[in-house]
GROMACS .gro file of C-alpha atoms in nm:
model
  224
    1UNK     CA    1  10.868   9.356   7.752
    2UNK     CA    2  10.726   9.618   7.958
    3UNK     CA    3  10.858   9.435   8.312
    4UNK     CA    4  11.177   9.461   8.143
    5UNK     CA    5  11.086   9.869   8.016
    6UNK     CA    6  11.036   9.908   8.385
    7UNK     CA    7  11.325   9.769   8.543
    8UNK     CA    8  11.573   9.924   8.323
    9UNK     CA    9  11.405  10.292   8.439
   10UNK     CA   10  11.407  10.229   8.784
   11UNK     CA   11  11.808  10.114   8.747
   12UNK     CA   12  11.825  10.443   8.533
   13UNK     CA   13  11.615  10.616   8.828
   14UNK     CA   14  11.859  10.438   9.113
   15UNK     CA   15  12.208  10.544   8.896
   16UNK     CA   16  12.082  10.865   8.848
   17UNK     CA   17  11.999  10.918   9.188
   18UNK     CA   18  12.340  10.780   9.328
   19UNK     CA   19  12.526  11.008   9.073
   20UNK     CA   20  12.349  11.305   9.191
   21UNK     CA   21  12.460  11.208   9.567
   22UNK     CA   22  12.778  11.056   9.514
   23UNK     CA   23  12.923  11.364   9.809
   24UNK     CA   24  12.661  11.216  10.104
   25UNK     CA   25  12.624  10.851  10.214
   26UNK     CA   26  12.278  10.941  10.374
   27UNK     CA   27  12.087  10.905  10.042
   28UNK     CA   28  11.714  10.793  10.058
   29UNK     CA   29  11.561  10.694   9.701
   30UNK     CA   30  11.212  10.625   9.643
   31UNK     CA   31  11.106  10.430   9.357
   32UNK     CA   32  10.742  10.323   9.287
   33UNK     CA   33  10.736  10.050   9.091
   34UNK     CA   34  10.388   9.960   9.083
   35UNK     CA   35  10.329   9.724   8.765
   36UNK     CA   36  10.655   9.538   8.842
   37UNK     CA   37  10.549   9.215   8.880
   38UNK     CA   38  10.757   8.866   8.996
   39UNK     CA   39  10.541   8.612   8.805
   40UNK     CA   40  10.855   8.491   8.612
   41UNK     CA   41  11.023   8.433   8.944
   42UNK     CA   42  10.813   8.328   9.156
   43UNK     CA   43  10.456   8.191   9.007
   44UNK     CA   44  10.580   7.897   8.911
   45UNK     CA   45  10.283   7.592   8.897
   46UNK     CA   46  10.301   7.283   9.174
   47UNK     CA   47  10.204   6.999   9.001
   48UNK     CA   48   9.947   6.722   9.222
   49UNK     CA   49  10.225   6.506   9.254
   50UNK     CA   50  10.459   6.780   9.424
   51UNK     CA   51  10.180   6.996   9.646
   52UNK     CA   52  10.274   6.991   9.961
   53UNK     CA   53  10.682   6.923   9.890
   54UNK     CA   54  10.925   7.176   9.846
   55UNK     CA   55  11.211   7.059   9.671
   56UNK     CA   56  11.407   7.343   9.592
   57UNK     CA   57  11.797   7.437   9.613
   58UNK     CA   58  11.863   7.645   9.906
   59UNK     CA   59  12.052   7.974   9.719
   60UNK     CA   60  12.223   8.315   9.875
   61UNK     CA   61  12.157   8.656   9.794
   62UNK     CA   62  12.504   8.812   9.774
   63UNK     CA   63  12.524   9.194   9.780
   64UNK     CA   64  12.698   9.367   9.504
   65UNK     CA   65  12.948   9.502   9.740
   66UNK     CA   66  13.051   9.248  10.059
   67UNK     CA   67  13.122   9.561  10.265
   68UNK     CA   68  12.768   9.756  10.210
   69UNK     CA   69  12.453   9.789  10.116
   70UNK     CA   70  12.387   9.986   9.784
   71UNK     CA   71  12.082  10.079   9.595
   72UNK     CA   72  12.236   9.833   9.297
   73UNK     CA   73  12.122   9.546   9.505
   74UNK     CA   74  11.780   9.648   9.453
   75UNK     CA   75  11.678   9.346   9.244
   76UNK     CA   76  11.841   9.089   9.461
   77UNK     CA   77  11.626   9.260   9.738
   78UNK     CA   78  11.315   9.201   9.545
   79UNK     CA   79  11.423   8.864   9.422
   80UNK     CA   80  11.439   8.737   9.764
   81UNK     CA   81  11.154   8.866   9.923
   82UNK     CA   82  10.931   8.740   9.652
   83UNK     CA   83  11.057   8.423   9.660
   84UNK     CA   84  11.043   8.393  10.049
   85UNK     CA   85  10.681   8.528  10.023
   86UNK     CA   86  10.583   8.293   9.762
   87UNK     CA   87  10.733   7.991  10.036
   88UNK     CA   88  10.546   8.145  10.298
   89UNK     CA   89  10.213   8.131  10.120
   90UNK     CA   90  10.268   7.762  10.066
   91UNK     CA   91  10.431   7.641  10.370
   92UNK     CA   92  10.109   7.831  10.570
   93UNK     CA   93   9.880   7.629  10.342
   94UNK     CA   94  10.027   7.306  10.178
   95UNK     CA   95  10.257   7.239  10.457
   96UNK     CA   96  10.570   7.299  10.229
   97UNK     CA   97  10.894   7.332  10.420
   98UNK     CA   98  11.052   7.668  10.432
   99UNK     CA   99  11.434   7.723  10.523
  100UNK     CA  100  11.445   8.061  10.698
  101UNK     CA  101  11.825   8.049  10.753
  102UNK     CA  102  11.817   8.139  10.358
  103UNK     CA  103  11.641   8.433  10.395
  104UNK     CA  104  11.676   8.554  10.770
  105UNK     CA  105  11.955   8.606  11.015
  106UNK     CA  106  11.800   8.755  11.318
  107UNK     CA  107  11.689   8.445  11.553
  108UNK     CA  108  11.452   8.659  11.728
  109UNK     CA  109  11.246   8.728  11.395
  110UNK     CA  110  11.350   8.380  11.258
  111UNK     CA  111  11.145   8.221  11.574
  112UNK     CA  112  10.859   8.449  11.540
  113UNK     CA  113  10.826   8.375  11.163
  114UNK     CA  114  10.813   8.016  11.237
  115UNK     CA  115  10.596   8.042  11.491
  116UNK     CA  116  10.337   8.223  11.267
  117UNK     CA  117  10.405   7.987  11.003
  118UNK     CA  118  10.321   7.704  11.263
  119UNK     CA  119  10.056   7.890  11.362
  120UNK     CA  120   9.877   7.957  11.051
  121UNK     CA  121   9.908   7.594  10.903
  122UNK     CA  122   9.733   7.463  11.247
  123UNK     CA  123   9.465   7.693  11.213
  124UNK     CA  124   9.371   7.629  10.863
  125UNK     CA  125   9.428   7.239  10.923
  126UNK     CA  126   9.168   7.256  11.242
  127UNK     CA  127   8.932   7.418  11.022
  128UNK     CA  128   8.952   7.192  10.739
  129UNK     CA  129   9.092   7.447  10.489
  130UNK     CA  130   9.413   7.298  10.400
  131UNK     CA  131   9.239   7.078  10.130
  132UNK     CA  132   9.249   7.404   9.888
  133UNK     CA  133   9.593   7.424   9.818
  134UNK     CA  134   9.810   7.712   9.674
  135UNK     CA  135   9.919   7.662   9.308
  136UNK     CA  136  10.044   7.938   9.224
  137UNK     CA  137  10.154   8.276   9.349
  138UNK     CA  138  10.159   8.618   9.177
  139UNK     CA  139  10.375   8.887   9.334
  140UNK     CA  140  10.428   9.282   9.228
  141UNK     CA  141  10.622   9.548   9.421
  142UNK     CA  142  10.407   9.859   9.435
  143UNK     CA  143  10.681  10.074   9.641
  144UNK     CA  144  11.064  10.022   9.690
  145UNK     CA  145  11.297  10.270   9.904
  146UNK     CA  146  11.642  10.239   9.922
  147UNK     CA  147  11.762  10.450  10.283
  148UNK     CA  148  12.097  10.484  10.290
  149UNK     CA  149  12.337  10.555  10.583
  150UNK     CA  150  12.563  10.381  10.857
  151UNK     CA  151  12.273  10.129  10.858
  152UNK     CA  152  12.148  10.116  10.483
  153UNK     CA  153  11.831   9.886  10.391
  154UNK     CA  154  11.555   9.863  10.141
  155UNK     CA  155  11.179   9.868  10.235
  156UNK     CA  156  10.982   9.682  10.008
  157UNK     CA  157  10.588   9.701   9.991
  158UNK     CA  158  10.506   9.378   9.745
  159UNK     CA  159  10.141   9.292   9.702
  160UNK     CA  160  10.076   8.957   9.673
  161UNK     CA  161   9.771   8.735   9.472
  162UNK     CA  162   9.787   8.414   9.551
  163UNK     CA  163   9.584   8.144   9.302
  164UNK     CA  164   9.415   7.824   9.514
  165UNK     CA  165   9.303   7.516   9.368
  166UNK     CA  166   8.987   7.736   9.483
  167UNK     CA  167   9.001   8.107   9.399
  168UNK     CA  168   9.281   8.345   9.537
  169UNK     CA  169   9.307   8.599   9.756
  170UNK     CA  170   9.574   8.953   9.780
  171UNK     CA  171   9.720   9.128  10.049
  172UNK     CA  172   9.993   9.346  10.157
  173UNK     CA  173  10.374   9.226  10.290
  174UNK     CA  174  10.607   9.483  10.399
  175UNK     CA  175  10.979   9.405  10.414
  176UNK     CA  176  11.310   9.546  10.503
  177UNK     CA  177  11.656   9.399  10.404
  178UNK     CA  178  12.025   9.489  10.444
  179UNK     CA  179  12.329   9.352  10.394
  180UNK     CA  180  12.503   9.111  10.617
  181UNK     CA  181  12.857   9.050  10.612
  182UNK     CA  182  12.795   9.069  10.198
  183UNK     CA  183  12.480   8.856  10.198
  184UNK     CA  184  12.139   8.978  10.181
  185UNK     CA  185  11.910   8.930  10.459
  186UNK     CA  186  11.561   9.019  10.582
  187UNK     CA  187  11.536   9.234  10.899
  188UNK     CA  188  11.159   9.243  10.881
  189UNK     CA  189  10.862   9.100  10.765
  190UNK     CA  190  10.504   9.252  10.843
  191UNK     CA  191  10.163   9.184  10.647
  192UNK     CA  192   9.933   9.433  10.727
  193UNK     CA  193   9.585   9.287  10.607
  194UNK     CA  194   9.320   9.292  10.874
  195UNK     CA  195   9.276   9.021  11.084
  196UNK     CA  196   9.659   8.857  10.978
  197UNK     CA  197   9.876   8.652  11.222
  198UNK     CA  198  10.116   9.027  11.233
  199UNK     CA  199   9.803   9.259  11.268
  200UNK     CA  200   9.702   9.099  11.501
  201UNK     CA  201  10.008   8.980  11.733
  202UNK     CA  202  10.227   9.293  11.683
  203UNK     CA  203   9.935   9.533  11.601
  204UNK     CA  204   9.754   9.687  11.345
  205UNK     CA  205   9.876   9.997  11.193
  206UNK     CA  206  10.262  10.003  11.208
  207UNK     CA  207  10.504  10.182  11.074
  208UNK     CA  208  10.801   9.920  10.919
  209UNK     CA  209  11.111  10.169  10.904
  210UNK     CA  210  11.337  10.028  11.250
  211UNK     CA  211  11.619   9.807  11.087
  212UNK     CA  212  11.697   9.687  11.409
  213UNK     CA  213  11.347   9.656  11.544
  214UNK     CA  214  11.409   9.260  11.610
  215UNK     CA  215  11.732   9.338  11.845
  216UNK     CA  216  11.508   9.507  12.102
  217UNK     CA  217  11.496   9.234  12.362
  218UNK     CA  218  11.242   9.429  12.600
  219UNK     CA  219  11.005   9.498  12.246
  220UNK     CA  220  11.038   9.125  12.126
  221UNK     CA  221  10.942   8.992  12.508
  222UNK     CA  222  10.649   9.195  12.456
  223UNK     CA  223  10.503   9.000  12.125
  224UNK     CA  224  10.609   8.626  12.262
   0.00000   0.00000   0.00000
């Protein structure tokens, strides 16, 4: 009851906003959303006989409008983040397969994000850790801004606790996401706990705002 209090006030926030603007499209919304949480989506239990096996259906996440972003498509934003987060989390520690093509477009991030996936899952498999397994994932978003514009997107700060046969552990993931030929997709992805695979290859620190950060051939030969 009070995810769903929540949601419908930030739509009621977003409407009212767009109303307000409806002369300008160069509106920029801000909506904390701090005890919104994803567990119905995304915290969904792996049983011992499926750990280690994803065996889900591949689905798109179609903009309300093929022709633009809007701040309507805010929950098909968060919907998609959280669920590529929660995949992420398992496919770095069960060894789950993750299909980026469903949730990026940009082959320059798309090879960096499998690379730290790749990355990850080695490390934790040379150090013996892989045995603790993620069950279960809980996701919230503490901050969502819609930035609208020629080149429209949503940032997305979600904070993540993610349950181990073990313990858990939270931190951090900072998105953005536009619209691509009517289809959401993420432009990028960037976990800012100390000592993560980003923090560490692309720095600590940074500011996730450039849409088109991933385009920048002479920026992306500088992380590879």
């Amino acid at each position: 009851m009070k995810r769903a209090y929540l949601f419908l006030l930030i739509l009621f926030t977003l409407s009212a906003c767009e109303q307000t603007n409806t002369s300008t499209n160069e509106d920029n919304i801000s909506v904390v959303v701090g005890d919104m949480n994803a567990k119905d989506v995304n915290n969904t239990e792996i049983s011992p006989s499926t750990k280690g096996d994803l065996s889900k259906v591949s689905s798109e996440f179609l903009a309300q409008n093929e022709s633009d972003l809007s701040a309507w498509d805010f929950e098909t934003a968060y919907k998609m983040c959280t669920e590529a987060l929660s995949e992420y989390y398992k496919a770095i520690w069960n060894g789950s397969d993750i299909d980026f093509d469903t949730y990026i477009d940009n082959e320059n991030l798309k090879q960096y994000t499998q690379k730290k996936v790749a990355s990850q899952y080695d490390l934790f498999l040379k150090n013996k850790l892989t045995y603790n397994q993620v069950t279960s994932v809980d996701i919230g978003a503490s901050q969502v801004d819609y930035v609208g514009g020629d080149k429209s997107f949503f940032y997305l700060k979600l904070d993540a606790r993610v349950h181990k046969d073990i313990g858990n552990f939270a931190e951090p993931t900072e998105f953005l996401v536009q619209s691509l030929n009517g289809k959401l997709v993420i432009v990028d992805w960037y976990t800012s706990s100390k000592d993560s695979y980003d923090s560490t290859v692309r720095g600590e620190f940074q500011t996730i705002n450039n849409p088109d950060i991933w385009n920048n051939g002479e920026w992306v030969s500088t992380i590879n």
